[in-house]
Short mmCIF file of C-alpha atoms in Angstrom, two decimals:
data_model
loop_
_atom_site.label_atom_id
_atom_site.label_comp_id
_atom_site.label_asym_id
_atom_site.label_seq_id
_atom_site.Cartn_x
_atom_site.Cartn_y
_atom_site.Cartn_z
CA UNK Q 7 0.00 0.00 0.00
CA UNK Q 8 1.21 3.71 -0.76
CA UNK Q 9 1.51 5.24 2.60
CA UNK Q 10 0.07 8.57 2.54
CA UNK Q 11 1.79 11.16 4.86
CA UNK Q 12 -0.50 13.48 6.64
CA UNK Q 13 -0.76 16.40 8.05
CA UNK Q 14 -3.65 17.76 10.71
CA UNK Q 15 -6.31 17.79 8.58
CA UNK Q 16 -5.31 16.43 4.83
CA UNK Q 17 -3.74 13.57 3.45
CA UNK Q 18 -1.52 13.49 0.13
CA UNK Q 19 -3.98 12.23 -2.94
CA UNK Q 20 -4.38 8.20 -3.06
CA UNK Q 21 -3.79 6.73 -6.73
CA UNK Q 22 -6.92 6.00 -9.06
CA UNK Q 23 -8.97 3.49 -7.06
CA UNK Q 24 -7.95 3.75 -3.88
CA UNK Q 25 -8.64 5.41 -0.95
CA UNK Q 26 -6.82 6.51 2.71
CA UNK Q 27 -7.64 4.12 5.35
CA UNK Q 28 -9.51 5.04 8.45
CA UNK Q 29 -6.53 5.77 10.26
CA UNK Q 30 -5.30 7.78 7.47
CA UNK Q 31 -2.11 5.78 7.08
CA UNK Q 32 -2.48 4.12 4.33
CA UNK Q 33 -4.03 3.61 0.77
CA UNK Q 34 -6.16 0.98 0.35
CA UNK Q 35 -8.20 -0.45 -2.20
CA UNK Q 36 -11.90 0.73 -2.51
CA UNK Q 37 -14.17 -1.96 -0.63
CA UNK Q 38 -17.41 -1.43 -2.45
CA UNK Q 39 -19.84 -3.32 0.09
CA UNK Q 40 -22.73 -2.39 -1.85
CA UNK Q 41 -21.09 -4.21 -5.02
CA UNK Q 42 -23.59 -6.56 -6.76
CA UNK Q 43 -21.65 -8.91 -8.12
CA UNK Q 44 -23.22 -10.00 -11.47
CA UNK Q 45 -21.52 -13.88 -12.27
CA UNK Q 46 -21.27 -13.15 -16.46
CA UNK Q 47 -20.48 -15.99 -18.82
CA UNK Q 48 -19.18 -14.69 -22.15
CA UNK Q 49 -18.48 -16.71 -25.22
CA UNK Q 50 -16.40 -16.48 -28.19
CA UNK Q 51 -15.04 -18.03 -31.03
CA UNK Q 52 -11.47 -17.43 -31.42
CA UNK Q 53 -10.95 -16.46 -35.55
CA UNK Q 54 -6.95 -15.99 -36.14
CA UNK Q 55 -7.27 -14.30 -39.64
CA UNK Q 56 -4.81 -15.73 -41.04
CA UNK Q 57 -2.17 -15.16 -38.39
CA UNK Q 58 -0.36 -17.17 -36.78
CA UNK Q 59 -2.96 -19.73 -34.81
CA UNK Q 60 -2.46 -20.23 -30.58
CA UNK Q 61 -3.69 -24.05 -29.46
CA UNK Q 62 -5.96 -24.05 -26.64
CA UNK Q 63 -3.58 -24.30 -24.02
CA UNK Q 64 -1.83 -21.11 -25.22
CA UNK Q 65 -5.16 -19.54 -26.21
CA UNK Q 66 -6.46 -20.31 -22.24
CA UNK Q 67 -3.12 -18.96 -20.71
CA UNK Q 68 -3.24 -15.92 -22.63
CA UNK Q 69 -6.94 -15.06 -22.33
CA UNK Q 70 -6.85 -16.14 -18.82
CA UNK Q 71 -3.94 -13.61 -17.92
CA UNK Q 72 -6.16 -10.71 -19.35
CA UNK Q 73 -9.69 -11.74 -17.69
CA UNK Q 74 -8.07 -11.81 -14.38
CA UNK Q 75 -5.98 -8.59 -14.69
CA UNK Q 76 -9.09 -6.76 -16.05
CA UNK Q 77 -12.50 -8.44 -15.15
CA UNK Q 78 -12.08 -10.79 -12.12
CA UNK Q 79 -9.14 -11.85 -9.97
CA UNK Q 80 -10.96 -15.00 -9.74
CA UNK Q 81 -12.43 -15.35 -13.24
CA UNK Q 82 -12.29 -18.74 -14.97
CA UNK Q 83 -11.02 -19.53 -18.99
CA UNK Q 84 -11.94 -23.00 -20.48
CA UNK Q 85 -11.11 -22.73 -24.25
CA UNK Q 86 -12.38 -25.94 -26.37
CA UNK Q 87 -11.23 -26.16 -29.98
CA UNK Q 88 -10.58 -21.98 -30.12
CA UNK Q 89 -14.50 -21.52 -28.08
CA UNK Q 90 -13.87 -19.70 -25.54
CA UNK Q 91 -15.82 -19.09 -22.31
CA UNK Q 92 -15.24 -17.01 -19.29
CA UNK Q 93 -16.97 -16.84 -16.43
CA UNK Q 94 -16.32 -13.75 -14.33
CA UNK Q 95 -18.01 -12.13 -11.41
CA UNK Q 96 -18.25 -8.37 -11.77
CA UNK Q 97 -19.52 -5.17 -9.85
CA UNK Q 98 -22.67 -3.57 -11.27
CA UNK Q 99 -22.86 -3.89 -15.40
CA UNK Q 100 -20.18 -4.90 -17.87
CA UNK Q 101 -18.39 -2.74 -19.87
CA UNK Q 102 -19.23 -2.29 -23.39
CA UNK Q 103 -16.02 -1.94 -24.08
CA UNK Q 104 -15.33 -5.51 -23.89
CA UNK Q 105 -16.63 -6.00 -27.16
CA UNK Q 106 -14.87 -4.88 -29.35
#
């Protein structure tokens, strides 16, 4: 955690997403309590275009890496002859920008 050093009344600006902790000490992650999570299963067919083709292991790995860094920490990849599904649990609604 960044440690935020504070004077009387103000602490020194937390990055993006985070917050000072009650005792002002610290930064710490947002705890949304209120957070819905939404369990989404999304599906795709992997097309390579003519490049180079992944197999599924590599396919999973890679896919995997990005669903955890930027839907869910926890968030599954099975891939099955280039389908692809992952199941992620997510605050509130997903973001449209996953689509493209």
């Amino acid at each position: 955690a960044i440690v935020t050093t504070c004077g009387a009344t103000e602490c020194e600006e937390c990055a993006d997403g985070l917050v000072a902790s009650a005792d002002r000490t610290e930064c710490v992650e947002v705890e949304d309590d209120d957070c819905e999570e939404t369990t989404y299963t999304i599906s795709f067919t992997v097309n390579f275009n003519g490049e180079e083709p992944m197999n599924d292991a590599e396919l999973q790995s890679a896919i995997e890496e990005w669903a955890q860094a930027n839907l869910d920490a926890d968030a599954t990849v099975t891939v099955e002859q280039r389908h692809v599904t992952i199941v992620a649990s997510l605050c509130g609604e997903l973001d449209d920008d996953l689509h493209d």
